[in-house]
Coordinates of C-alpha atoms and ligand atoms in Angstrom, one line a residue:
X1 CA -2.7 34.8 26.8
X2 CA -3.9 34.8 23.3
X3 CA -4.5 37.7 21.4
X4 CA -7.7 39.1 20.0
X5 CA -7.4 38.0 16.0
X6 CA -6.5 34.9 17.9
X7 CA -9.4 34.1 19.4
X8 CA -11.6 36.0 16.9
X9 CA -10.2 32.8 14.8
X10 CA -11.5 30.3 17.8
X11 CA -14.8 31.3 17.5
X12 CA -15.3 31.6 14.2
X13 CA -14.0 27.9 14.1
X14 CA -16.5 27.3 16.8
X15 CA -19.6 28.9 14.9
X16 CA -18.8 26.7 12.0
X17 CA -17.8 23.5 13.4
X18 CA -21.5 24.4 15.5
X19 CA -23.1 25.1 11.6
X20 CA -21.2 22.1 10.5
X21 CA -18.8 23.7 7.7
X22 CA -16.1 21.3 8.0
X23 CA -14.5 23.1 5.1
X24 CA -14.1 26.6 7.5
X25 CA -13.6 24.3 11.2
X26 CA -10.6 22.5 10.3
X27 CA -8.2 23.3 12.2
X28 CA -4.2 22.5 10.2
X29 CA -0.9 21.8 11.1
X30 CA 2.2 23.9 10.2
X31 CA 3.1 22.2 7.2
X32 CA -1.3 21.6 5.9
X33 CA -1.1 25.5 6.4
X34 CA 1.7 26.4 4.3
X35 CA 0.3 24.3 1.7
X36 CA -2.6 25.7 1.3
X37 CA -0.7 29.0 1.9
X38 CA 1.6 28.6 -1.2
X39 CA 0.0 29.7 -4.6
X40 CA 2.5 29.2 -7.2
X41 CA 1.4 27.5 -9.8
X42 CA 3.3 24.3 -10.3
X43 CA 4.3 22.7 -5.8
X44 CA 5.1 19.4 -5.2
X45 CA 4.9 18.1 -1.4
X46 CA 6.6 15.5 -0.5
X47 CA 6.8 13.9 2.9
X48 CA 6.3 10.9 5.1
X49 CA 3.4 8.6 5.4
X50 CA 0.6 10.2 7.5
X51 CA 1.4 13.9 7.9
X52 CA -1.5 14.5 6.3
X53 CA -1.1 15.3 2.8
X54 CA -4.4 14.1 1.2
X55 CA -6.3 15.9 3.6
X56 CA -4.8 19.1 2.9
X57 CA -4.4 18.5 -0.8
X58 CA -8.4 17.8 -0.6
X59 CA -9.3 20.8 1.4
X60 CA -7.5 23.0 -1.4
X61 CA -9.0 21.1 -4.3
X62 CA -12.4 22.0 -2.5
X63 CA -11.6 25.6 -2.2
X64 CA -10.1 26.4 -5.7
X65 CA -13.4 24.6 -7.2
X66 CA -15.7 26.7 -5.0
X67 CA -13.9 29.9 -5.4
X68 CA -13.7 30.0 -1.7
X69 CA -10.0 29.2 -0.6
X70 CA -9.1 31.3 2.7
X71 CA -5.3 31.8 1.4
X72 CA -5.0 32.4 -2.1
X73 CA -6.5 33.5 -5.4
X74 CA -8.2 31.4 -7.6
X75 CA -9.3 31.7 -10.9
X76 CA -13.3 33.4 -11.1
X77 CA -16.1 31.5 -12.5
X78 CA -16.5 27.4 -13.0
X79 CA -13.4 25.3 -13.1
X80 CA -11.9 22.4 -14.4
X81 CA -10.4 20.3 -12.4
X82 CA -8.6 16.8 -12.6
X83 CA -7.3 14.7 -10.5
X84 CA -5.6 11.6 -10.8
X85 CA -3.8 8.6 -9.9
X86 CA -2.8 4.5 -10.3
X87 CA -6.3 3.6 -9.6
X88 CA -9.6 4.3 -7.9
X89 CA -8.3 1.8 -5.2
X90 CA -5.3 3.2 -4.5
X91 CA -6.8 7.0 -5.6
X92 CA -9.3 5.7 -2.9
X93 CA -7.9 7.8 0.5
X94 CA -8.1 11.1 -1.7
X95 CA -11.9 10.0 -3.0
X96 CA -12.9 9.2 0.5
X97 CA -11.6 12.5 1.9
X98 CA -13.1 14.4 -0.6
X99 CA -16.8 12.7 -0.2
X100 CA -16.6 13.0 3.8
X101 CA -16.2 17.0 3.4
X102 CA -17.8 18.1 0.1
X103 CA -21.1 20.1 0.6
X104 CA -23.5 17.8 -0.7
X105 CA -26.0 20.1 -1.5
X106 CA -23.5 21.7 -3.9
X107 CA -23.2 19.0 -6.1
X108 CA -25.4 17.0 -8.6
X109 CA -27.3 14.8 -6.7
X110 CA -26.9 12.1 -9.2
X111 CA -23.2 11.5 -7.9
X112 CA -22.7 8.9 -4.9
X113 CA -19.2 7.3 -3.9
X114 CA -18.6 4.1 -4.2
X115 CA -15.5 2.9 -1.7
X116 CA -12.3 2.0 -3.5
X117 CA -14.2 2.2 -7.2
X118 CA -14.7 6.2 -7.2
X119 CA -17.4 8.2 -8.4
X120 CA -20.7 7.0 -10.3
X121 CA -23.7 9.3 -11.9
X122 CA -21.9 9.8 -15.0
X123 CA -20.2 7.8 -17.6
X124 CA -17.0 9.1 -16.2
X125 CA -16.3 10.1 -12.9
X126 CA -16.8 13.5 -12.5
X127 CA -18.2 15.7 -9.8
X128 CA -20.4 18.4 -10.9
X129 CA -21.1 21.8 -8.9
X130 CA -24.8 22.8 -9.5
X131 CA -25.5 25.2 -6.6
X132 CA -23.5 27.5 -4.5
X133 CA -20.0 29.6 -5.1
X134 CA -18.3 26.7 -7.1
X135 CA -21.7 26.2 -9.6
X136 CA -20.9 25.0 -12.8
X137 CA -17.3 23.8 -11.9
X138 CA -16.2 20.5 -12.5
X139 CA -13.8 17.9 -10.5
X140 CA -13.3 15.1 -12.8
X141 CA -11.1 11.6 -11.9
X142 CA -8.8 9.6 -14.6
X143 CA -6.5 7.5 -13.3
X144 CA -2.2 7.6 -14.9
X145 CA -2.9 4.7 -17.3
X146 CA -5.6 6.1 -19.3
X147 CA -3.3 8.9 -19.8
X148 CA -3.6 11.3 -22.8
X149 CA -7.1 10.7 -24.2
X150 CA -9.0 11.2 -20.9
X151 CA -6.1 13.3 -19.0
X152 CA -5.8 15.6 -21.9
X153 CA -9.5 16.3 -23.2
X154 CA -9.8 19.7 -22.3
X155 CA -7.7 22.5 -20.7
X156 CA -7.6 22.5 -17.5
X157 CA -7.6 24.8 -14.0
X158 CA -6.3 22.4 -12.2
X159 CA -4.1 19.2 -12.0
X160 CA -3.5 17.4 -8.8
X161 CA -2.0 13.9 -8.2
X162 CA -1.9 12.1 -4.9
X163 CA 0.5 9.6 -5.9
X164 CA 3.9 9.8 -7.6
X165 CA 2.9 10.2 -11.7
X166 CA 5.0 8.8 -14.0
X167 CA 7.1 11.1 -16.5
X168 CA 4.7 10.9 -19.3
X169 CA 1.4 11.6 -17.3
X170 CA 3.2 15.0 -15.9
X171 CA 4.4 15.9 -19.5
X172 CA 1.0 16.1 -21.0
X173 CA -0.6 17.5 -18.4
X174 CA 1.7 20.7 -18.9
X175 CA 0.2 22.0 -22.2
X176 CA -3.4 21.7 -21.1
X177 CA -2.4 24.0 -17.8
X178 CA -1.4 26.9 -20.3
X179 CA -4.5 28.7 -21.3
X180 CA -6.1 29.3 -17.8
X181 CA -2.2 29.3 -16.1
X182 CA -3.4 26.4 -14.2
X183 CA -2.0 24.7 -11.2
X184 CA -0.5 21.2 -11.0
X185 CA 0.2 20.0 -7.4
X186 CA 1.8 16.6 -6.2
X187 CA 1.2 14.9 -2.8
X188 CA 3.3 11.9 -2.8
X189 CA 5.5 10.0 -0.2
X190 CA 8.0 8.1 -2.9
X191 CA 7.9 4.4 -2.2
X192 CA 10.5 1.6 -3.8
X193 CA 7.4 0.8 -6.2
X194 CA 7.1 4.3 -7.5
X195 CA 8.0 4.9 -11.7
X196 CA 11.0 6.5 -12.1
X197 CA 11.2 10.2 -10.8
X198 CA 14.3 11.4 -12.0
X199 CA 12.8 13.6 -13.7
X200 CA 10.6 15.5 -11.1
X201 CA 14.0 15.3 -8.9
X202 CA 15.4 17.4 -11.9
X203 CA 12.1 19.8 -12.4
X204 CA 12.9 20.8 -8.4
X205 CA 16.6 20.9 -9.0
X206 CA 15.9 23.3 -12.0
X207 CA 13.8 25.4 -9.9
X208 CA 10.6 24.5 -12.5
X209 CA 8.9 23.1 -9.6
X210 CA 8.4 24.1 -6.1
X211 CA 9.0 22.0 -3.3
X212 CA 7.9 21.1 0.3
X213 CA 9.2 18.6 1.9
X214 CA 8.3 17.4 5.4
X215 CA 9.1 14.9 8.1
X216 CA 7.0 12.4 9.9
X217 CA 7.2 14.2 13.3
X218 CA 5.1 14.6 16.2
X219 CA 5.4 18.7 15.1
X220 CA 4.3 18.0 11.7
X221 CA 0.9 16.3 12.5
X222 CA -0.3 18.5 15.1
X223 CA -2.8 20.6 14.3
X224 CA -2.9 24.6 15.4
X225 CA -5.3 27.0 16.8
X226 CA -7.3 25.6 19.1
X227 CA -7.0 26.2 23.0
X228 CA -4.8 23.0 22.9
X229 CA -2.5 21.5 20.0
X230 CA -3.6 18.1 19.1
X231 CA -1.3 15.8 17.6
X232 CA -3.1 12.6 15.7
X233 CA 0.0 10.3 16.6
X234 CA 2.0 10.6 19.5
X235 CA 6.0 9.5 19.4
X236 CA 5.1 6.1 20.1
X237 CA 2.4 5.4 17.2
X238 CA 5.4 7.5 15.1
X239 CA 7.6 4.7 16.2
X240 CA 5.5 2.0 15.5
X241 CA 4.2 3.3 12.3
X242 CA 8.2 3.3 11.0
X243 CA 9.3 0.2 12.4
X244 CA 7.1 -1.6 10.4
X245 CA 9.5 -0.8 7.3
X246 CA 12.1 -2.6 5.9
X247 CA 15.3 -0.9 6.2
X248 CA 15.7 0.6 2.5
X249 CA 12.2 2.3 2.5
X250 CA 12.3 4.0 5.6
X251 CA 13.8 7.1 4.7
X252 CA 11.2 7.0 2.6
X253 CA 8.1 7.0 4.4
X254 CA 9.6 8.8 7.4
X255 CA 10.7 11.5 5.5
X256 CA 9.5 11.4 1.8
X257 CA 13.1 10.9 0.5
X258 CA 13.6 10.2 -3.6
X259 CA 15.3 7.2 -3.2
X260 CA 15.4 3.8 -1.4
X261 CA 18.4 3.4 0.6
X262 CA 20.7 0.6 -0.8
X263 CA 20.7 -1.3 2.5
X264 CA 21.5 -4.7 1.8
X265 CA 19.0 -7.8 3.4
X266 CA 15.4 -7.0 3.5
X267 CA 14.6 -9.5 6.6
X268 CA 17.4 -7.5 8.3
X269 CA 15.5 -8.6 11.4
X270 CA 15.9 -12.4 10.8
X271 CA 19.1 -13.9 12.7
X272 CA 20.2 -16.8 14.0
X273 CA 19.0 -15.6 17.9
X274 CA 15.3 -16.7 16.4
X275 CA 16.8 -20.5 15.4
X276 CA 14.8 -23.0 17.3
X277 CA 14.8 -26.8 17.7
X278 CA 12.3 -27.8 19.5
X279 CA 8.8 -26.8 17.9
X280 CA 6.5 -26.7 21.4
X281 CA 3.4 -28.8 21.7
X282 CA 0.5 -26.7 21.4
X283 CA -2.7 -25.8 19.2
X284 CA -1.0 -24.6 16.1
X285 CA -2.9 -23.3 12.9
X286 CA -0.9 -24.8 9.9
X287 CA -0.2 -23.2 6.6
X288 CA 1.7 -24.7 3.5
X289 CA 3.0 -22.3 0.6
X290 CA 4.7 -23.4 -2.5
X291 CA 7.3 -22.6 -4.9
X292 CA 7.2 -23.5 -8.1
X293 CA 10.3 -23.6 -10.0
X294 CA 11.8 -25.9 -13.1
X295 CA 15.1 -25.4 -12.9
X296 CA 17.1 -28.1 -10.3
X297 CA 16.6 -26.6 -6.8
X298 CA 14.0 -24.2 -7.5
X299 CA 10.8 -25.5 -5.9
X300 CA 10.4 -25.0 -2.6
X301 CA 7.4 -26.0 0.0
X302 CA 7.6 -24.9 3.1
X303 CA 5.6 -25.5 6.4
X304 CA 4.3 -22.8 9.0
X305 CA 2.8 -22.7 12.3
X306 CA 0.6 -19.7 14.3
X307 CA 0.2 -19.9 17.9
X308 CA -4.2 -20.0 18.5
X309 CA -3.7 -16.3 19.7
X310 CA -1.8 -15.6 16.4
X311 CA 0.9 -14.4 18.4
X312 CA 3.8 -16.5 17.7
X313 CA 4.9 -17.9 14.0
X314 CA 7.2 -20.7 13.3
X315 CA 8.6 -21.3 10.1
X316 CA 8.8 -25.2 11.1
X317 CA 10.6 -26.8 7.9
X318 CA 11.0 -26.8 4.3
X319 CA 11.1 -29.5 1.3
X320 CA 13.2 -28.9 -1.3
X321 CA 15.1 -31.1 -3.9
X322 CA 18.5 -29.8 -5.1
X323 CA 17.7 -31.4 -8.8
X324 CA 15.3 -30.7 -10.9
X325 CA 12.1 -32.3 -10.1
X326 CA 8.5 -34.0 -11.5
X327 CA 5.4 -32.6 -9.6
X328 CA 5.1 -36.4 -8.2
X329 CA 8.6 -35.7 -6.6
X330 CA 7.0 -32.5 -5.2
X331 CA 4.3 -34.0 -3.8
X332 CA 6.5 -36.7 -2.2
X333 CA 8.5 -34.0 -0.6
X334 CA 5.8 -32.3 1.0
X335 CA 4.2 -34.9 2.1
X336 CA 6.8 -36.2 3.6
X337 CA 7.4 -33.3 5.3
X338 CA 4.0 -32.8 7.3
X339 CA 4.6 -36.5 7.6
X340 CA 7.5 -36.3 9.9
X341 CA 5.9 -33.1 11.6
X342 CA 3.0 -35.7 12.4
X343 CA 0.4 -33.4 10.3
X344 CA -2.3 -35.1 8.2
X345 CA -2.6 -33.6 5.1
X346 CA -6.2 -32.0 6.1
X347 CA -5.1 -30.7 9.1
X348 CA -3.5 -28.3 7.0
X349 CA -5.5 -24.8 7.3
X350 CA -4.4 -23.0 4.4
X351 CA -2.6 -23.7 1.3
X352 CA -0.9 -21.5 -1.0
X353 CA 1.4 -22.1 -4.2
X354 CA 2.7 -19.4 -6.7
X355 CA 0.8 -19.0 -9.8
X356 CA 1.9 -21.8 -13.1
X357 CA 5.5 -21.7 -13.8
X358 CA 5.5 -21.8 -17.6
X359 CA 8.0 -24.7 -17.4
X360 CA 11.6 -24.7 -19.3
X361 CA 12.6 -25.6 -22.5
X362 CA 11.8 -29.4 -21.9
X363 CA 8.6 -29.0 -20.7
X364 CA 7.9 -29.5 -16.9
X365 CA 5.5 -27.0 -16.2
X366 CA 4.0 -26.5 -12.7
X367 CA 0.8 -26.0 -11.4
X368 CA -1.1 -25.7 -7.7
X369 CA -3.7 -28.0 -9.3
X370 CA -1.2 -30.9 -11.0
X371 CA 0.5 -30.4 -7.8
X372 CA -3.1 -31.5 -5.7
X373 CA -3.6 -34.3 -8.0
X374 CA -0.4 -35.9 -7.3
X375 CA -1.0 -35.5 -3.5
X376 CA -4.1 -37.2 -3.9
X377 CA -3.2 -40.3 -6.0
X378 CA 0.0 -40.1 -3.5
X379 CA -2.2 -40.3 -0.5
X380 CA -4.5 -43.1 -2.7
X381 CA -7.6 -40.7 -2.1
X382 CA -10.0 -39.3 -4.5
X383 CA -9.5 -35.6 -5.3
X384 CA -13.2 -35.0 -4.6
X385 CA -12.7 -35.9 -0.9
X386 CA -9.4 -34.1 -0.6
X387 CA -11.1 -30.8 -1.4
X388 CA -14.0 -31.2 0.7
X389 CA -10.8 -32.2 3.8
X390 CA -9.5 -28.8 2.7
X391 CA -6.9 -29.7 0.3
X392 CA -7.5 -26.5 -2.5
X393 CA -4.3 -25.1 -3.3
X394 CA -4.4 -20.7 -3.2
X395 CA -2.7 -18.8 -5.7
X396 CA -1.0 -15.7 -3.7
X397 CA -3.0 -12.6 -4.5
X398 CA -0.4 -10.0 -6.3
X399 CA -0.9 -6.9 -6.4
X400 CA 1.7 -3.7 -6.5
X401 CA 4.0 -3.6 -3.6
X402 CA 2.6 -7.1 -2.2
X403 CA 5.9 -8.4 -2.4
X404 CA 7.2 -6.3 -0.1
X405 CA 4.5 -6.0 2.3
X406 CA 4.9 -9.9 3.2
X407 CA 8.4 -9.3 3.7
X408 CA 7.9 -6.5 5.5
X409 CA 4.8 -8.9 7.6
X410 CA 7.7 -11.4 8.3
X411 CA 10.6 -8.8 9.4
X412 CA 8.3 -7.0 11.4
X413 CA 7.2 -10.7 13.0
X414 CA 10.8 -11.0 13.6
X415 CA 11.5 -7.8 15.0
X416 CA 8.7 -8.4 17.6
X417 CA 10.2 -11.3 18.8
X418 CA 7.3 -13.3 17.1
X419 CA 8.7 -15.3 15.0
X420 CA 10.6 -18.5 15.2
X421 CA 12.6 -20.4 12.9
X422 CA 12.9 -23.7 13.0
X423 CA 17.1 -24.6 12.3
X424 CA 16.1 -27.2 10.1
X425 CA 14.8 -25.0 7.6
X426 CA 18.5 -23.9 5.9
X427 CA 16.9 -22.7 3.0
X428 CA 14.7 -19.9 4.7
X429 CA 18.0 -19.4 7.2
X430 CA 20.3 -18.9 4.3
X431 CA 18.1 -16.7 1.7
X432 CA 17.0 -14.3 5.1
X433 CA 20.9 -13.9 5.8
X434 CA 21.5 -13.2 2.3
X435 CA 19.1 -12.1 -0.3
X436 CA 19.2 -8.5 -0.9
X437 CA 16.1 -7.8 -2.8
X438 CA 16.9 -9.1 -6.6
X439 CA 14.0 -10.9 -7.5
X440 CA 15.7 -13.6 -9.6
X441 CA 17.7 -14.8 -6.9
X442 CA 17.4 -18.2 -6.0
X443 CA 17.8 -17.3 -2.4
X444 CA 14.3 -15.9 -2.7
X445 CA 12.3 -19.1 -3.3
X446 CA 12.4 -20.3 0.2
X447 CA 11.4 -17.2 1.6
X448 CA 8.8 -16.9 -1.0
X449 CA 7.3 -20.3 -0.2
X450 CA 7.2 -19.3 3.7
X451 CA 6.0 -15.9 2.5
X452 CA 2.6 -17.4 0.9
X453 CA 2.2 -19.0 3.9
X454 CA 2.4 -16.5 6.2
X455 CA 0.5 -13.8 3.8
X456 CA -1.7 -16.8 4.1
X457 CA -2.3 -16.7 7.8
X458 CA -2.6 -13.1 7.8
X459 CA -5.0 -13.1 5.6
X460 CA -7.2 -15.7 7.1
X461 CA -6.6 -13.1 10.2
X462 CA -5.0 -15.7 12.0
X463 CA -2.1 -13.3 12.6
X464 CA -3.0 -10.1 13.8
X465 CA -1.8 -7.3 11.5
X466 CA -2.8 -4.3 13.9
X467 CA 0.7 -4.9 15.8
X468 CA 3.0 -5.9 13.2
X469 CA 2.2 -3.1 10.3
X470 CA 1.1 0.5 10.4
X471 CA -0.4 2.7 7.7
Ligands
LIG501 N1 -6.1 19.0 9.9 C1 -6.6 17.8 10.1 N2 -7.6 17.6 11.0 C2 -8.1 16.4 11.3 N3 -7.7 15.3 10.8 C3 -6.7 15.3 9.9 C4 -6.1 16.5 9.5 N4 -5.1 16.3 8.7 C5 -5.1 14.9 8.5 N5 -6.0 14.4 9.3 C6 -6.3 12.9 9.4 O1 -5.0 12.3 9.6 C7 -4.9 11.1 8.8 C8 -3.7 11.1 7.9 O2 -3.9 12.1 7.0 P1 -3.7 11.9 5.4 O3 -4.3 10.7 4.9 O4 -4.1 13.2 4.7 O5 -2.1 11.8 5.4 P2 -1.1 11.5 4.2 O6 0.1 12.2 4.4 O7 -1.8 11.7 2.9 O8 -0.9 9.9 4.4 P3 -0.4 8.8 3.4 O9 1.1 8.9 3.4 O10 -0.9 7.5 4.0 O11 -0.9 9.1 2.0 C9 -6.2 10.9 8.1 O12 -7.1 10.1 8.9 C10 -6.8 12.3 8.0 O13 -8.2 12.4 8.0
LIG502 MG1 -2.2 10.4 1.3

């Protein structure tokens, strides 16, 4: 049975959904509710990957600019708002939200989204309320780097981040709350590439700032109210989702912890069950990444395979000096390499090596493009021809966090039984048994040059994300 306010509520959700209000239809999950429930003026939430956090952030962000918010009071008359984050691409889930449930014919026509760049009309990004309860309010975007000029123009009404800000963005944003007693709110799941945030740990310890903090659980995303309650993942996607993380992060995205956990191997998947020594005959796409490195054993080249269905992945061998080496000696090594794999040079589908070292003190700089020259006079061909055979070295697109997600590509490989490695290839065998995340470790540079390849692969969507990475 459901009581009368009860279903009073259903309808009314029913009327608007029919009107098409998304802001009034939604229907929220215990932990969206109490967020949009809690009006003190400075709440950080911080939870696992998925449970809906942008969503509810936006919804409030909507509210408190239109003077309509269901749950709490918000300042009268037009509003300044800001919100902000790394970048409009990674500020992009929270601009997307936004734009999908903003009435349109609120705001200044002269705004339009543009996907993963934010919003254009003006010379900055703002959003403008012309018409309707929120007229003359303003939402306006800056991301953490342009910090105090744009941040800290005017006072504001409103602060909200999406993403875990630094120190120095949540400092100055403190003094422009002051006049209006405005509101800063947080929506952040911490990841191992977050700044430092001590600090905010110490705001919450100090009782300065309020906290939620909430689980990814089948209970925390689904949603209340209707005649049914809808989860939007089940305990299987949960399960999926998660396992795609490498072992340090996952309290982390599973349940917003501060900190990574010191865990030890990140290709904690990778053991000597997946040693092969046979690599089977079959239609395999081929990818070669590089390594460059100056000092004696630091260059590594290694070779992989993907099955046609992009199923299975062998990391199939490795060339590698123990010296230090000329880029004619690399290019003898590798081609040696796909030599005794019986791969011609163009049948190589992808090729990757690691941006220019900058060399030593004596010199010996390495490049991708050196590197194909000496292939080709190697090979006695003309570089013209190589290139049109395929033969164009890749840099490895960085970008923050990319490092980890191609680990986290190959562990997850590994822990779906997908990938192989081949036992020659002690190099990769030793730095996966040992290297614990330091970047400067030498165990790394095999596994970076396998690494490129793979991202490689994936890339090219030879390997099919979907199953090996979630969120
Ligand atoms: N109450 C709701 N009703 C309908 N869909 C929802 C609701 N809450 C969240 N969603 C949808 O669920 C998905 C995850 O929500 P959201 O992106 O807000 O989560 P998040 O916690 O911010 O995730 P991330 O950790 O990736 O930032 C999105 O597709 C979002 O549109
Ligand atoms: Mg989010």
């Amino acid at each position: 049975m459901i009581g009368r306010a009860e279903a009073a509520r259903i309808l009314e959700a029913a009327e608007a959904r029919r009107l098409g209000d998304p802001l009034r239809s939604v229907r929220l999950t215990d932990p969206q509710q109490a967020f949009l429930q809690d009006g003190r003026r400075k709440l950080l939430w911080r939870g696992g990957n998925s449970i809906g956090k942008t969503f509810a952030h936006v919804l409030h962000i909507l509210h408190f600019a239109r003077g309509t918010h269901p749950w709490q009071a918000t300042p009268r008359g037009p509003k300044q708002l800001m919100l902000a984050g790394y970048s409009f691409a990674q500020m992009d889930p929270l601009c997307r939200a936004l734009w999908a449930i903003i009435p349109k014919d609120e705001i200044d026509p002269k705004v339009t989204y543009v996907p993963r760049q934010g919003f254009r009309g003006y010379k900055e990004p703002v959003i403008p309320f012309i018409r309707g309860p929120g007229a003359g309010s303003v939402i306006a975007f800056a991301t953490y780097k342009q910090g105090a000029g744009r941040i800290m123009g005017d006072q504001l009404h409103y602060f909200g981040m999406d993403e875990p800000p630094p120190e120095g963005v949540w400092g100055e944003a403190q003094p422009r709350l002051n006049r209006h007693s405005g509101q800063a709110r947080v929506t952040m799941t911490p990841t191992p590439d977050s700044p430092p945030l001590g600090y905010m740990r110490k705001l919450v310890e100090d009782g300065k700032l309020t906290e939620m903090q909430t689980s990814l659980t089948v209970e925390a995303v689904t949603r209340r109210g209707g005649l049914i309650d809808s989860p939007w993942m089940s305990a299987d996607d949960i399960e999926v989702a998660l396992s795609s993380y490498l072992d340090d992060e996952l309290p982390m995205r599973r349940d917003g912890a501060w900190d990574a956990l010191v865990s030890g191997r990140w290709l904690s998947a990778v053991t000597d069950a997946i040693l092969i020594d046979e690599i089977p005959d079959s239609g395999w796409y081929v990818a070669v990444g590089v390594d460059h490195g100056a000092k004696a054993g630091r260059q590594y080249a290694s070779l992989v395979l993907a099955s046609a269905d992009g199923e299975q992945v062998i990391v199939a061998d490795e060339a590698h000096a123990d010296g230090v080496t000329t880029t004619r000696e690399d290019a003898q090594a590798l081609l040696a390499m796909l030599q005794r794999n019986g791969i011609p040079y163009h049948q190589v589908d992808h090729w990757r090596g690691d941006r220019r070292h900058a060399g030593d003190f004596w010199g010996n700089e390495k490049t991708n493009r050196e590197l194909a020259r000496e292939i080709c006079d190697e090979l006695g061909i003309r570089q013209r021809d190589a290139v049109e055979r395929g033969l164009r070295i890749r840099t490895p697109r960085k970008y923050q966090g990319s490092v980890r997600f191609g680990f986290r590509l190959i562990n997850s490989l590994a822990k779906a039984g997908r990938l192989q490695v081949h036992r020659r290839c002690e190099g990769f065998r030793t730095g996966a048994l040992g290297w614990v995340g330091r970047p400067e470790d030498p165990l790394k540079d095999p596994l970076d040059a396998a690494r490129y390849a793979i991202e490689a692969l994936h890339d090219a969507q030879v390997i099919h994300a979907r199953r090996v990475e979630a969120a």
